[in-house]
Structures are given as C-alpha cells and as structure tokens.
Amino acid sequence: MSILNEFSLVGKTALVTGCKRGIGKAMAIGLAEAGADIVGVSATLERKGSEIEKEILALGRKFKAYTCDFSERKALYRFIQEVKSDFPVIDILVNNAGTILRAPAVEHTDAYWDKVIEVNQNAQFILSREIGKDMVSRGNGKIVFTASLLTFQGGITVPGYAASKGA
C-alpha cells in the first residue's frame, strides 16, 4: 500500500474559489489528482469548456463551474444557495479568490479599498461561515485559505490587498 493512499480524496468534493488560473487552478488540479471532484468558481470562469474543466475531466474527476463576482454581496449569497443545493456535501473549501487594485497608498480610493476587502476578506468569511455550518453539523470538513507574501512585505501601491490577505 502506497503512503499516498493515506491522503486519498476519492469520494470528496472540493469547492475551489478563484480556480480559473494561478494558485487556485493548481490547487484544483492537485485536489483532483488526489481523487476529489471539483466545484470551481471564479468571476470570469466559463460555465462549460474552460481550460480547468478540461484538465480536471482529463484526470477522471467531475467538474462543475460557477461564475460569481465576489465583490457583489447579493451575487455571493445567490451562489452559496445554488452550490449548496447542487452539492449538499462539500468536504473541502479552498478560499483562494482574490483581487488586487493598484494605486499609491495616498491615492488608494475608498472604492478600491472596499472592493478588495469585500472580495478578499468578507466573501471568504461568508463562504466559510455558510459552507462551514454544514461541515460542523457533519463533524468533518476542511477550510483552506491562501495568503500572500505581500502580507509581510506590504506594498506602497497595494494597501488593501496587503491588509486583506493578512487578516
């Protein structure tokens, strides 16, 4: 028996936010390689035929795509209702979605700040709370958050991003 069997995710469903590219895409692929079926969401993810869908299906796993702009609170709640209806059991939630808006700190507008905090912090909390309720009632589940080195380094043009990823 391989040690990898100890880490098998066969029969598990993972919801990965920001899965269209970058770290989210890599995490979705890694979870699928371990056996999980993937529920993917991104602000610009195609409902059918996306690159990530093709890669997950090629691994022999299931994939369902959703589009949601996490800066829109009502859209987030609609997405949560839809995904919970479609997938009553979500075993793993990967909070990876994020946005970054650049401007020198003294020119960083309230609108920039609010949008970045809404996507990177508020939406992640709301998703964790709403998906987490079911995990708690079942007695199992995993929630993963991605952060950023900018949390530690800061950045003169990314105050909202650095603050939100470090919260």
mmCIF file of N, CA and C in Angstrom, residues 70-121:
data_model
loop_
_atom_site.group_PDB
_atom_site.id
_atom_site.type_symbol
_atom_site.label_atom_id
_atom_site.label_comp_id
_atom_site.label_asym_id
_atom_site.label_seq_id
_atom_site.Cartn_x
_atom_site.Cartn_y
_atom_site.Cartn_z
ATOM 1 N N PHE A 70 -17.412 38.055 -6.470
ATOM 2 C CA PHE A 70 -17.456 38.115 -5.013
ATOM 3 C C PHE A 70 -17.506 39.541 -4.472
ATOM 4 N N SER A 71 -17.340 40.538 -5.335
ATOM 5 C CA SER A 71 -17.476 41.920 -4.868
ATOM 6 C C SER A 71 -18.943 42.322 -4.757
ATOM 7 N N GLU A 72 -19.823 41.476 -5.264
ATOM 8 C CA GLU A 72 -21.266 41.721 -5.204
ATOM 9 C C GLU A 72 -21.880 40.792 -4.157
ATOM 10 N N ARG A 73 -22.203 41.327 -3.004
ATOM 11 C CA ARG A 73 -22.670 40.519 -1.870
ATOM 12 C C ARG A 73 -23.901 39.691 -2.215
ATOM 13 N N LYS A 74 -24.874 40.280 -2.917
ATOM 14 C CA LYS A 74 -26.083 39.535 -3.284
ATOM 15 C C LYS A 74 -25.747 38.378 -4.214
ATOM 16 N N ALA A 75 -24.821 38.588 -5.135
ATOM 17 C CA ALA A 75 -24.397 37.515 -6.044
ATOM 18 C C ALA A 75 -23.732 36.392 -5.259
ATOM 19 N N LEU A 76 -22.955 36.745 -4.252
ATOM 20 C CA LEU A 76 -22.299 35.740 -3.412
ATOM 21 C C LEU A 76 -23.334 34.864 -2.713
ATOM 22 N N TYR A 77 -24.346 35.480 -2.119
ATOM 23 C CA TYR A 77 -25.375 34.695 -1.431
ATOM 24 C C TYR A 77 -26.175 33.828 -2.406
ATOM 25 N N ARG A 78 -26.437 34.340 -3.602
ATOM 26 C CA ARG A 78 -27.116 33.512 -4.621
ATOM 27 C C ARG A 78 -26.246 32.315 -4.989
ATOM 28 N N PHE A 79 -24.948 32.551 -5.158
ATOM 29 C CA PHE A 79 -24.022 31.456 -5.468
ATOM 30 C C PHE A 79 -24.023 30.416 -4.351
ATOM 31 N N ILE A 80 -23.957 30.857 -3.120
ATOM 32 C CA ILE A 80 -23.939 29.923 -1.986
ATOM 33 C C ILE A 80 -25.203 29.067 -1.984
ATOM 34 N N GLN A 81 -26.352 29.677 -2.188
ATOM 35 C CA GLN A 81 -27.604 28.907 -2.241
ATOM 36 C C GLN A 81 -27.564 27.885 -3.368
ATOM 37 N N GLU A 82 -27.108 28.307 -4.537
ATOM 38 C CA GLU A 82 -27.071 27.415 -5.694
ATOM 39 C C GLU A 82 -26.100 26.258 -5.474
ATOM 40 N N VAL A 83 -24.907 26.556 -5.005
ATOM 41 C CA VAL A 83 -23.908 25.497 -4.849
ATOM 42 C C VAL A 83 -24.308 24.526 -3.735
ATOM 43 N N LYS A 84 -24.917 25.030 -2.660
ATOM 44 C CA LYS A 84 -25.360 24.135 -1.590
ATOM 45 C C LYS A 84 -26.521 23.259 -2.043
ATOM 46 N N SER A 85 -27.347 23.775 -2.930
ATOM 47 C CA SER A 85 -28.432 22.974 -3.490
ATOM 48 C C SER A 85 -27.877 21.891 -4.417
ATOM 49 N N ASP A 86 -26.917 22.270 -5.254
ATOM 50 C CA ASP A 86 -26.321 21.317 -6.200
ATOM 51 C C ASP A 86 -25.406 20.311 -5.517
ATOM 52 N N PHE A 87 -24.732 20.736 -4.434
ATOM 53 C CA PHE A 87 -23.765 19.889 -3.726
ATOM 54 C C PHE A 87 -24.038 19.970 -2.230
ATOM 55 N N PRO A 88 -24.951 19.134 -1.731
ATOM 56 C CA PRO A 88 -25.285 19.179 -0.306
ATOM 57 C C PRO A 88 -24.092 18.898 0.610
ATOM 58 N N VAL A 89 -23.104 18.169 0.094
ATOM 59 C CA VAL A 89 -21.908 17.886 0.886
ATOM 60 C C VAL A 89 -20.691 18.450 0.158
ATOM 61 N N ILE A 90 -20.095 19.460 0.754
ATOM 62 C CA ILE A 90 -18.811 19.986 0.295
ATOM 63 C C ILE A 90 -17.823 19.657 1.401
ATOM 64 N N ASP A 91 -16.839 18.834 1.063
ATOM 65 C CA ASP A 91 -15.884 18.353 2.062
ATOM 66 C C ASP A 91 -14.727 19.314 2.290
ATOM 67 N N ILE A 92 -14.362 20.044 1.232
ATOM 68 C CA ILE A 92 -13.198 20.928 1.283
ATOM 69 C C ILE A 92 -13.577 22.259 0.650
ATOM 70 N N LEU A 93 -13.281 23.343 1.335
ATOM 71 C CA LEU A 93 -13.460 24.684 0.788
ATOM 72 C C LEU A 93 -12.089 25.332 0.705
ATOM 73 N N VAL A 94 -11.690 25.722 -0.502
ATOM 74 C CA VAL A 94 -10.431 26.438 -0.693
ATOM 75 C C VAL A 94 -10.770 27.890 -1.019
ATOM 76 N N ASN A 95 -10.520 28.764 -0.066
ATOM 77 C CA ASN A 95 -10.752 30.202 -0.227
ATOM 78 C C ASN A 95 -9.515 30.818 -0.867
ATOM 79 N N ASN A 96 -9.522 30.877 -2.180
ATOM 80 C CA ASN A 96 -8.369 31.378 -2.908
ATOM 81 C C ASN A 96 -8.662 32.645 -3.702
ATOM 82 N N ALA A 97 -9.913 32.878 -4.053
ATOM 83 C CA ALA A 97 -10.249 34.032 -4.897
ATOM 84 C C ALA A 97 -9.717 35.317 -4.276
ATOM 85 N N GLY A 98 -9.253 36.188 -5.125
ATOM 86 C CA GLY A 98 -8.751 37.466 -4.638
ATOM 87 C C GLY A 98 -8.677 38.476 -5.760
ATOM 88 N N THR A 99 -8.619 39.720 -5.367
ATOM 89 C CA THR A 99 -8.442 40.791 -6.342
ATOM 90 C C THR A 99 -7.429 41.772 -5.792
ATOM 91 N N ILE A 100 -6.788 42.474 -6.694
ATOM 92 C CA ILE A 100 -5.796 43.476 -6.305
ATOM 93 C C ILE A 100 -6.019 44.708 -7.172
ATOM 94 N N LEU A 101 -6.095 45.840 -6.547
ATOM 95 C CA LEU A 101 -6.234 47.116 -7.258
ATOM 96 C C LEU A 101 -5.066 47.996 -6.829
ATOM 97 N N ARG A 102 -4.315 48.459 -7.803
ATOM 98 C CA ARG A 102 -3.072 49.174 -7.503
ATOM 99 C C ARG A 102 -3.224 50.687 -7.653
ATOM 100 N N ALA A 103 -2.739 51.375 -6.653
ATOM 101 C CA ALA A 103 -2.623 52.833 -6.676
ATOM 102 C C ALA A 103 -1.715 53.203 -5.506
ATOM 103 N N PRO A 104 -0.930 54.261 -5.642
ATOM 104 C CA PRO A 104 -0.146 54.691 -4.484
ATOM 105 C C PRO A 104 -1.061 54.841 -3.267
ATOM 106 N N ALA A 105 -0.556 54.513 -2.106
ATOM 107 C CA ALA A 105 -1.384 54.492 -0.897
ATOM 108 C C ALA A 105 -2.145 55.801 -0.687
ATOM 109 N N VAL A 106 -1.517 56.926 -0.969
ATOM 110 C CA VAL A 106 -2.193 58.210 -0.747
ATOM 111 C C VAL A 106 -3.269 58.488 -1.791
ATOM 112 N N GLU A 107 -3.320 57.669 -2.839
ATOM 113 C CA GLU A 107 -4.339 57.810 -3.883
ATOM 114 C C GLU A 107 -5.288 56.616 -3.925
ATOM 115 N N HIS A 108 -5.113 55.695 -2.999
ATOM 116 C CA HIS A 108 -5.934 54.477 -2.957
ATOM 117 C C HIS A 108 -7.334 54.872 -2.474
ATOM 118 N N THR A 109 -8.307 54.832 -3.368
ATOM 119 C CA THR A 109 -9.649 55.337 -3.063
ATOM 120 C C THR A 109 -10.418 54.411 -2.125
ATOM 121 N N ASP A 110 -11.448 54.952 -1.525
ATOM 122 C CA ASP A 110 -12.345 54.133 -0.706
ATOM 123 C C ASP A 110 -12.944 53.011 -1.543
ATOM 124 N N ALA A 111 -13.287 53.306 -2.782
ATOM 125 C CA ALA A 111 -13.883 52.280 -3.655
ATOM 126 C C ALA A 111 -12.908 51.132 -3.889
ATOM 127 N N TYR A 112 -11.623 51.438 -4.104
ATOM 128 C CA TYR A 112 -10.613 50.384 -4.259
ATOM 129 C C TYR A 112 -10.550 49.546 -2.984
ATOM 130 N N TRP A 113 -10.419 50.241 -1.855
ATOM 131 C CA TRP A 113 -10.317 49.562 -0.566
ATOM 132 C C TRP A 113 -11.529 48.652 -0.344
ATOM 133 N N ASP A 114 -12.719 49.195 -0.533
ATOM 134 C CA ASP A 114 -13.945 48.442 -0.281
ATOM 135 C C ASP A 114 -14.047 47.203 -1.166
ATOM 136 N N LYS A 115 -13.710 47.336 -2.442
ATOM 137 C CA LYS A 115 -13.807 46.187 -3.348
ATOM 138 C C LYS A 115 -12.818 45.096 -2.953
ATOM 139 N N VAL A 116 -11.585 45.474 -2.668
ATOM 140 C CA VAL A 116 -10.567 44.486 -2.296
ATOM 141 C C VAL A 116 -10.952 43.783 -0.994
ATOM 142 N N ILE A 117 -11.389 44.525 -0.009
ATOM 143 C CA ILE A 117 -11.791 43.924 1.270
ATOM 144 C C ILE A 117 -13.011 43.026 1.074
ATOM 145 N N GLU A 118 -13.951 43.445 0.247
ATOM 146 C CA GLU A 118 -15.155 42.637 0.005
ATOM 147 C C GLU A 118 -14.795 41.286 -0.603
ATOM 148 N N VAL A 119 -13.936 41.292 -1.615
ATOM 149 C CA VAL A 119 -13.566 40.045 -2.301
ATOM 150 C C VAL A 119 -12.630 39.197 -1.445
ATOM 151 N N ASN A 120 -11.579 39.806 -0.928
ATOM 152 C CA ASN A 120 -10.505 39.044 -0.285
ATOM 153 C C ASN A 120 -10.787 38.674 1.162
ATOM 154 N N GLN A 121 -11.702 39.373 1.790
ATOM 155 C CA GLN A 121 -11.938 39.125 3.204
ATOM 156 C C GLN A 121 -13.401 38.796 3.499
#
